[in-house]
mmCIF file of C-alpha atoms in Angstrom:
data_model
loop_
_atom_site.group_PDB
_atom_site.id
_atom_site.type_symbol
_atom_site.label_atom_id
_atom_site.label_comp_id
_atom_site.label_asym_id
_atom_site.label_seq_id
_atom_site.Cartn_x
_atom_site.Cartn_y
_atom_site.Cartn_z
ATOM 1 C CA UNK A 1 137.268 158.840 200.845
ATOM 2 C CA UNK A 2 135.650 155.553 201.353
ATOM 3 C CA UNK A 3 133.239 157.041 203.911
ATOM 4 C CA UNK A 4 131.660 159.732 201.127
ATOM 5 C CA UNK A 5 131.365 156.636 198.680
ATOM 6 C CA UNK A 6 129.547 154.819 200.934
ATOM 7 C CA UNK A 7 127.275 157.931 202.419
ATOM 8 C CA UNK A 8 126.873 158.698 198.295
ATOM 9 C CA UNK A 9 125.734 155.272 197.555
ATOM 10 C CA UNK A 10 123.048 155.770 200.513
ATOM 11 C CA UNK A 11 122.210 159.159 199.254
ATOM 12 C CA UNK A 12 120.971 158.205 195.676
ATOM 13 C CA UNK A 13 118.338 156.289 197.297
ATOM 14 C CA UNK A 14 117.330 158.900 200.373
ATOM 15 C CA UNK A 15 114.568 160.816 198.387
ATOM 16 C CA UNK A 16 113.436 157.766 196.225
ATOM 17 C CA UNK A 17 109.764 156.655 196.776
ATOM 18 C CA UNK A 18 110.185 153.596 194.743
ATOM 19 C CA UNK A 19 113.298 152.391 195.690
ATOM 20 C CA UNK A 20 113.528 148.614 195.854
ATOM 21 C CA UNK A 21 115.349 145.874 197.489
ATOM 22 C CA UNK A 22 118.717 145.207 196.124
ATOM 23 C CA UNK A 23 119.952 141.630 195.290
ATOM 24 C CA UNK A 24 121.618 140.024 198.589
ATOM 25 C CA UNK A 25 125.152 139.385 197.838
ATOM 26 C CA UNK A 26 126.893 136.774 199.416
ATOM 27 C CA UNK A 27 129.335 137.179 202.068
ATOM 28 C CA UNK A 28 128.394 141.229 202.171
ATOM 29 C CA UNK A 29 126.442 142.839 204.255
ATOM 30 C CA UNK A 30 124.289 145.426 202.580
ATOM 31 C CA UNK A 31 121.345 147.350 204.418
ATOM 32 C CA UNK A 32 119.572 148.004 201.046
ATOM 33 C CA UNK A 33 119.422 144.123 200.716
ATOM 34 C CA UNK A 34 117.118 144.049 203.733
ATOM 35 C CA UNK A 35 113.645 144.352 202.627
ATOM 36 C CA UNK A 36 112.415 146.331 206.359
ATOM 37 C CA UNK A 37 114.925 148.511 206.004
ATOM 38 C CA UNK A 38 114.774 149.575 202.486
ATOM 39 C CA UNK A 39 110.652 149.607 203.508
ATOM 40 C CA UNK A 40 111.805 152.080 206.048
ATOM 41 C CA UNK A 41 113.810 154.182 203.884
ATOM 42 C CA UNK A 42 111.169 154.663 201.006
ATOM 43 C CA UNK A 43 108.479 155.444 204.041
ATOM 44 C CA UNK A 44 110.778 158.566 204.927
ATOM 45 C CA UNK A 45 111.092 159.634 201.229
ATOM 46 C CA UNK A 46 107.089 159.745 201.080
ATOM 47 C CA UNK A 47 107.099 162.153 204.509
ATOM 48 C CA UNK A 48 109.736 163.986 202.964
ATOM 49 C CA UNK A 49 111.624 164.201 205.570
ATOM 50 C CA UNK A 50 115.433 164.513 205.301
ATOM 51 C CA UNK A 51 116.285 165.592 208.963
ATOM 52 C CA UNK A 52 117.416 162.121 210.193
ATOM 53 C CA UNK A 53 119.648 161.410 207.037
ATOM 54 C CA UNK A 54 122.938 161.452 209.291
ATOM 55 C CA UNK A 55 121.426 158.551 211.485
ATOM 56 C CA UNK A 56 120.731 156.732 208.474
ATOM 57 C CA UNK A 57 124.510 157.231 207.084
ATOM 58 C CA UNK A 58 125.877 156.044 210.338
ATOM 59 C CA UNK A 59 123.796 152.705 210.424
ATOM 60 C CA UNK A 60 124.476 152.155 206.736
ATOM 61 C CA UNK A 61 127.952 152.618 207.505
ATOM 62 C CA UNK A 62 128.310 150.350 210.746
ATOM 63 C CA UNK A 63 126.283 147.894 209.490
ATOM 64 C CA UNK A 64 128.552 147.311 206.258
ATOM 65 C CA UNK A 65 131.547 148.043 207.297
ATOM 66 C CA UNK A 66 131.596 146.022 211.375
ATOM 67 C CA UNK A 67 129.687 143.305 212.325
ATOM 68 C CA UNK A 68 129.110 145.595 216.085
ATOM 69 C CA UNK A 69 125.134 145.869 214.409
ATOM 70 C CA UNK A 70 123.397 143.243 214.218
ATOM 71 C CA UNK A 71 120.377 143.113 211.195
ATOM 72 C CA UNK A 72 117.737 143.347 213.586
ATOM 73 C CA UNK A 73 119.302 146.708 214.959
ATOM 74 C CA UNK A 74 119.767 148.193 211.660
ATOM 75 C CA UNK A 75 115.934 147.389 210.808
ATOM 76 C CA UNK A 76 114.680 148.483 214.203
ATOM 77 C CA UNK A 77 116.591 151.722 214.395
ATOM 78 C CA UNK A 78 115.152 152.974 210.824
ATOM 79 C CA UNK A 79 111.853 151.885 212.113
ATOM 80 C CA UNK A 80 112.231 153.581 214.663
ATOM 81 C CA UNK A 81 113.067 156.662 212.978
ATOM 82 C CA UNK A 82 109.936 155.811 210.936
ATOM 83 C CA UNK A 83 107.017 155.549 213.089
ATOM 84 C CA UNK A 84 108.316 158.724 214.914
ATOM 85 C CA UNK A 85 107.821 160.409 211.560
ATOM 86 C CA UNK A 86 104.662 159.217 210.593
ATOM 87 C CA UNK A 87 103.655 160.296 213.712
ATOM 88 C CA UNK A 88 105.527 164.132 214.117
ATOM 89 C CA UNK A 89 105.581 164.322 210.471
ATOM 90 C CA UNK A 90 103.034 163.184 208.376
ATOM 91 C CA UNK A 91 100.112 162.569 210.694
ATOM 92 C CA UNK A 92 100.586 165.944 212.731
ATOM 93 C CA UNK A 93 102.562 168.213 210.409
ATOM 94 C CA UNK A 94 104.860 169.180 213.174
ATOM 95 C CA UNK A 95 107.758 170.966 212.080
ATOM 96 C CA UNK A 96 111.644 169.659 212.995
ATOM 97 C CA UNK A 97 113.826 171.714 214.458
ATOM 98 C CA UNK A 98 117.094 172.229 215.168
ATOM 99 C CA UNK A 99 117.048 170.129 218.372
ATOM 100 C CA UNK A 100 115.769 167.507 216.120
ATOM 101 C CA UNK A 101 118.596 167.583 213.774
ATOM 102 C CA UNK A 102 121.150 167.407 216.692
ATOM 103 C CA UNK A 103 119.385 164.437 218.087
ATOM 104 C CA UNK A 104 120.008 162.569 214.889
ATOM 105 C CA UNK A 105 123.392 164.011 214.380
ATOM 106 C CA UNK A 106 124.704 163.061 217.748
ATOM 107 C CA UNK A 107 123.299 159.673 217.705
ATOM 108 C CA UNK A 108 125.190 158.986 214.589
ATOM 109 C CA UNK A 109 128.346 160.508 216.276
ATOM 110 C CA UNK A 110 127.602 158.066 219.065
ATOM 111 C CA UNK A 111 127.118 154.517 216.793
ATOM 112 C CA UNK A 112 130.144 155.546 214.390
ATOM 113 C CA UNK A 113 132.222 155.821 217.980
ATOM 114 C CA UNK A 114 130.820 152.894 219.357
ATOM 115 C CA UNK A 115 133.363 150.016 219.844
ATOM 116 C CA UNK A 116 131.137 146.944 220.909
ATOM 117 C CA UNK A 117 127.939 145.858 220.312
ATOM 118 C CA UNK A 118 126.929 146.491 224.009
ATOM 119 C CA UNK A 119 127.701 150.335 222.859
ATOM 120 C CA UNK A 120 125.916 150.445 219.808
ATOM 121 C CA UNK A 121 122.483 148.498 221.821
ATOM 122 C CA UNK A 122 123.408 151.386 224.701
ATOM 123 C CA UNK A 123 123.345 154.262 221.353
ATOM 124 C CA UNK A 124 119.860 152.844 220.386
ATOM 125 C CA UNK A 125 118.010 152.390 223.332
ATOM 126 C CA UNK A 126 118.758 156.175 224.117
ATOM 127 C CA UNK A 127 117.515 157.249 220.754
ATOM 128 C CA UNK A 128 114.092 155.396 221.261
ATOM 129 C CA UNK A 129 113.880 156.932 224.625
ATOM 130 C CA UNK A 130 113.904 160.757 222.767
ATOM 131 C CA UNK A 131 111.535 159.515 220.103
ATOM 132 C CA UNK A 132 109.336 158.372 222.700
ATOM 133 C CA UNK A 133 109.518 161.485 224.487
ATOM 134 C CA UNK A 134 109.437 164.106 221.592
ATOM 135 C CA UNK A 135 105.672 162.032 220.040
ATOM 136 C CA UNK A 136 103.043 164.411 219.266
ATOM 137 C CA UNK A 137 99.697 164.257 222.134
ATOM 138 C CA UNK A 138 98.003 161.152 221.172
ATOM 139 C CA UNK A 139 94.730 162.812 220.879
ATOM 140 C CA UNK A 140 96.133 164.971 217.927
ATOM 141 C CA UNK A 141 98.000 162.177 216.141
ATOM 142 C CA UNK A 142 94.733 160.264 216.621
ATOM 143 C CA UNK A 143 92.297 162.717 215.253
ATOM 144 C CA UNK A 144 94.895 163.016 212.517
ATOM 145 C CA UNK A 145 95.154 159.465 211.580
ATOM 146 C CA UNK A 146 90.909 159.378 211.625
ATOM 147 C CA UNK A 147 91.286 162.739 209.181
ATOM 148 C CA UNK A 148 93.255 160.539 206.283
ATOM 149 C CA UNK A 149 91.312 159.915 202.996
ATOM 150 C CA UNK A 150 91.804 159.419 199.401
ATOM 151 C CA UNK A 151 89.651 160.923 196.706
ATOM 152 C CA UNK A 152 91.526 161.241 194.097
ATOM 153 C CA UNK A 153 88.586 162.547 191.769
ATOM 154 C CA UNK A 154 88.382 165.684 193.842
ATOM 155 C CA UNK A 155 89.986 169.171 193.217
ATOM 156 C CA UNK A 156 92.052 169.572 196.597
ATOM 157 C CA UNK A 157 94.335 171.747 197.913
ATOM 158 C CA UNK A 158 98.128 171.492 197.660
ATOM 159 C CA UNK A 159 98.363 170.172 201.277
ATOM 160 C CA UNK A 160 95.342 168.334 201.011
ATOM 161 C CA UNK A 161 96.653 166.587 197.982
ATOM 162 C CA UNK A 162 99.803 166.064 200.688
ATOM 163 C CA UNK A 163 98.190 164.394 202.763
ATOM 164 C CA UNK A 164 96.274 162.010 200.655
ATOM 165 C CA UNK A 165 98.165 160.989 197.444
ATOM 166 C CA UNK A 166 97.778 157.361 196.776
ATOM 167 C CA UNK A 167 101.140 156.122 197.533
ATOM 168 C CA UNK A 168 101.055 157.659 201.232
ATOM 169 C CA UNK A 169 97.827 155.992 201.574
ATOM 170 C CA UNK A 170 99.022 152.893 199.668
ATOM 171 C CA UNK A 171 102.111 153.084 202.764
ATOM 172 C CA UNK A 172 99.386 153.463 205.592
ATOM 173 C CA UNK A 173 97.393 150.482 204.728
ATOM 174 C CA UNK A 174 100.204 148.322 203.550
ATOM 175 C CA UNK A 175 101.601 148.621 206.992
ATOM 176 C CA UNK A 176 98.898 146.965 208.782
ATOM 177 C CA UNK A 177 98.786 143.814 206.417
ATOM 178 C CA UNK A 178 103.069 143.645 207.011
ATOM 179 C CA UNK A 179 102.643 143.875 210.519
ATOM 180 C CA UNK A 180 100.069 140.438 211.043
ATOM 181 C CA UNK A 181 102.903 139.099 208.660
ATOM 182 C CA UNK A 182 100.262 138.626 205.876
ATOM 183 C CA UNK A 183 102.700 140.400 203.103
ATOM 184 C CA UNK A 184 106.567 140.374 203.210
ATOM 185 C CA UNK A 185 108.495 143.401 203.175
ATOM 186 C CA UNK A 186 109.634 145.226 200.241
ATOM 187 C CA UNK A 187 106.345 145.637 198.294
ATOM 188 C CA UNK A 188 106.055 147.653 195.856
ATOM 189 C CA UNK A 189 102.959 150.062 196.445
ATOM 190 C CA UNK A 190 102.404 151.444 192.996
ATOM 191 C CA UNK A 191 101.836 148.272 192.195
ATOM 192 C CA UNK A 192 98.334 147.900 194.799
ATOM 193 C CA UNK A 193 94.973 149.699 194.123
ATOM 194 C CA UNK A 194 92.930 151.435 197.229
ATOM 195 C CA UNK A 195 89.517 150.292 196.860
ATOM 196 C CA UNK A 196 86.427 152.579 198.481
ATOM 197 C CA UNK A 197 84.147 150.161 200.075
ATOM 198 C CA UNK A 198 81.381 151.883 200.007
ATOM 199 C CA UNK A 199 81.948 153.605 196.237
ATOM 200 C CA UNK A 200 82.603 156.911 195.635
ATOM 201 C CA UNK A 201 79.478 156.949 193.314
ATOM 202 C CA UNK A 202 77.488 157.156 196.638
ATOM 203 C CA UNK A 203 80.098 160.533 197.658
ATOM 204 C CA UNK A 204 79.685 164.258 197.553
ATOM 205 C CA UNK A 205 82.296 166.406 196.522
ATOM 206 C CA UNK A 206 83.432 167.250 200.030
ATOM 207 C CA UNK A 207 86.409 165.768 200.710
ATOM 208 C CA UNK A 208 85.228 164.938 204.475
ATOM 209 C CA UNK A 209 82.732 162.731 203.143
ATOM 210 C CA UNK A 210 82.615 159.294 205.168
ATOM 211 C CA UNK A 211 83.204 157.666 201.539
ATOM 212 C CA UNK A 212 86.539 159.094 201.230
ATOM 213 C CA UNK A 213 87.751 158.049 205.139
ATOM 214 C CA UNK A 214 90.525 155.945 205.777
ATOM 215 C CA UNK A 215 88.059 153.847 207.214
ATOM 216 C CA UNK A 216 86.388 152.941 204.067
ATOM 217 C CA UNK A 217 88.990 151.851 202.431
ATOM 218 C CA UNK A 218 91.292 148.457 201.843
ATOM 219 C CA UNK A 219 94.280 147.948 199.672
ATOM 220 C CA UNK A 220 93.472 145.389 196.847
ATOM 221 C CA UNK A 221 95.609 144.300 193.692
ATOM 222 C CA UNK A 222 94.780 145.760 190.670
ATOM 223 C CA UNK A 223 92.665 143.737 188.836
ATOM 224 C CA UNK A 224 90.289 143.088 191.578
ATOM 225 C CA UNK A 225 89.677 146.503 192.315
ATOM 226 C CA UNK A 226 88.486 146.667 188.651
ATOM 227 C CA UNK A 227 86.250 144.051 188.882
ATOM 228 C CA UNK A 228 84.461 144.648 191.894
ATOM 229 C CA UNK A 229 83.901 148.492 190.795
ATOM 230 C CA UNK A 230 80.374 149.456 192.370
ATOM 231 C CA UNK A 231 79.034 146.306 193.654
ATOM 232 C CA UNK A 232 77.274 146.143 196.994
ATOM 233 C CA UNK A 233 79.236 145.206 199.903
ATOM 234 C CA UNK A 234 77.080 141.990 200.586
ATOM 235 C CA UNK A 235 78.306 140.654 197.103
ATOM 236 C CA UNK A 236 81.888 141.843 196.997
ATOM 237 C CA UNK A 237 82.747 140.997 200.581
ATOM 238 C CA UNK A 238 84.408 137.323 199.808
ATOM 239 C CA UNK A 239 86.505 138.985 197.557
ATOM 240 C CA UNK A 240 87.298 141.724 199.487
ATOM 241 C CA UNK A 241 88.435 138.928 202.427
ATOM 242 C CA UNK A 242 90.546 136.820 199.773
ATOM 243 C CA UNK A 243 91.624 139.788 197.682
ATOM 244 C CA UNK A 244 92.329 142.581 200.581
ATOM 245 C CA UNK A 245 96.222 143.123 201.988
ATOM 246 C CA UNK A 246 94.675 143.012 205.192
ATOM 247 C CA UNK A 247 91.306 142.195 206.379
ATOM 248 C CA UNK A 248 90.382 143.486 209.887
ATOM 249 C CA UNK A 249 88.045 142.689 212.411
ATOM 250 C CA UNK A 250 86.091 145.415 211.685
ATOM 251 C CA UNK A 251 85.571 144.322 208.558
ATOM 252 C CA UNK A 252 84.406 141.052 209.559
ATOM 253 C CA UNK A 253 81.787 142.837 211.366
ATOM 254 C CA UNK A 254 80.714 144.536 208.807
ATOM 255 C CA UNK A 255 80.800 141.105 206.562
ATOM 256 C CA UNK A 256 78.336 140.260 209.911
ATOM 257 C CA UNK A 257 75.663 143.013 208.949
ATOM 258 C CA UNK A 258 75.578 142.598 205.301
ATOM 259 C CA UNK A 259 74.496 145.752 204.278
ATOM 260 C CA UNK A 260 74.590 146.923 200.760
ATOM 261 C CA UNK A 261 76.763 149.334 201.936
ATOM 262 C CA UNK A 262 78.755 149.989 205.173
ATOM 263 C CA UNK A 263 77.047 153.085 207.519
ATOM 264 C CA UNK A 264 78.785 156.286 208.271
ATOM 265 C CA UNK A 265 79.090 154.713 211.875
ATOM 266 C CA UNK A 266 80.648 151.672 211.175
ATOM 267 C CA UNK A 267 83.373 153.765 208.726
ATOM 268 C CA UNK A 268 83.374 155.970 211.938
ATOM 269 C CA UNK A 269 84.064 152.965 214.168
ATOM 270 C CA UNK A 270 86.405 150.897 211.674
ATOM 271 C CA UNK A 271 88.265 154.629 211.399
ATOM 272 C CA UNK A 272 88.903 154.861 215.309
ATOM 273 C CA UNK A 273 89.913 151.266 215.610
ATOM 274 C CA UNK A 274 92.591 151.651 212.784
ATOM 275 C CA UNK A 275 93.738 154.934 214.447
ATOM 276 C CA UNK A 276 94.038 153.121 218.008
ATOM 277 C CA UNK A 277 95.995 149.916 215.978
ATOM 278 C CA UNK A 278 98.365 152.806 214.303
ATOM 279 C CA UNK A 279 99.480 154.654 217.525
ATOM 280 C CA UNK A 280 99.767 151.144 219.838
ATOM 281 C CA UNK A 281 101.254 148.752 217.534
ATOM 282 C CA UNK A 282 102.077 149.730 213.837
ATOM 283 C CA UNK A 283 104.020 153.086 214.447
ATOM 284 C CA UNK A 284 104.399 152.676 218.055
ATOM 285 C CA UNK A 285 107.653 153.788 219.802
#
């Protein structure tokens, strides 16, 4: 009985995209106190993907209930989960299968069995290992990470609308700014704007458009998306740098040129160097 309470607690939150950190307790160890895991959590409830919920039960349940999983285990492991997902899931679309499910459901077999921490480290070094084997080809994940955009004026197609609703965006370049450490964990993403660098005054209606790339745009707080509206890049670049969740070197290049607005190349460029940052350090396995 006390198992299905605690598995019903987790599953009120499992489908939630704007579930938030819950209030540390003292003395009790609760995985939806830890800001990287609850960021982890709220990341698979925006891929929609429910296939690894029995892993996520287990390390809920080990983590409260023994002290054989360390914090750092139960963040890593949904992380871990995570970047496979973005990967398999939202960047390439592939679909999970029954082997999938298994992999998940035997792993959680594995760290509710476990009966020392050398066990549980043995449990999730052997799931990374299948992630890391079962990633999509690079190239396609890749291409697929270059092929995000946001133009939310546009009439799009169900899966196109999928693929670039502002909160999945919102995730993609939050992640980047959490990784250099610039933002803590447990942001709340409705609560950032995406700003088009080069406006989407200057786009066609074609979705494709450079304008609309994931390498045109930053994450900025509200109000200073507002203000900058359509201003040339050479005058909104300061606050872009000061205002930005994360401001990359490619940026800085383009802060370099000065243009009044960035070129398809350097959107191009700035698009492929985000995609090669994704796959080697942000979601890598």
């Amino acid at each position: 009985m006390h198992e299905l309470e605690t598995d019903a607690a987790t599953y009120e939150w499992l489908d939630a995209e704007d579930v938030q950190v819950q209030v540390k307790a003292t003395g009790a160890r609760n995985a939806f106190a830890l800001p990287e895991f609850v960021d982890s959590i709220r990341a698979l409830a925006i891929f929609n993907v429910t296939v690894a919920n029995s892993t996520i039960f287990a390390v809920v349940r080990k983590f409260q209930e023994t002290t054989l999983i360390k914090q750092s285990q139960a963040i890593s492991v949904l992380k871990l989960v995570e970047s496979f997902h973005f990967q398999y899931t939202a960047l390439t679309n592939s679909t999970s299968t029954g082997g999938t499910r298994a992999r998940y459901n035997r792993f959680a077999v594995r760290l509710e069995n476990a009966k020392s921490a050398s066990e549980v480290a043995a449990a999730i070094a052997d799931l990374k290992k299948r992630l890391h084997d079962s990633l999509p080809d690079r190239a396609k994940a890749h291409l697929a990470f270059r092929s995000l955009f946001y133009a939310p004026k546009l009439n799009l197609t169900r899966a196109q609308v999928l693929r670039s609703r502002k909160i999945f965006i919102a995730y993609v370049l939050m992640s980047f700014a959490k990784l250099e450490h610039l933002l803590p964990a447990g942001q709340n993403l409705r609560t950032w704007s995406i700003e088009h660098i080069k406006p989407q005054s200057k786009a066609s209606l074609d979705y494709r458009d450079p304008v609309y790339s994931i390498g045109n745009l930053t994450l900025l707080t509200e109000g200073l998306n507002s203000a900058l509206g359509d201003a040339p890049l050479s005058s909104k670049i300061d606050e872009l740098r000061k205002g930005s969740a994360y401001f990359d070197p490619e940026l800085e290049s383009w802060d370099a040129s000065s243009p009044a607005s960035p070129s398809d190349a350097q959107i191009d460029k700035r698009s492929h160097f985000m995609a090669d940052d994704a796959l080697d350090r942000v979601w890598n396995l």
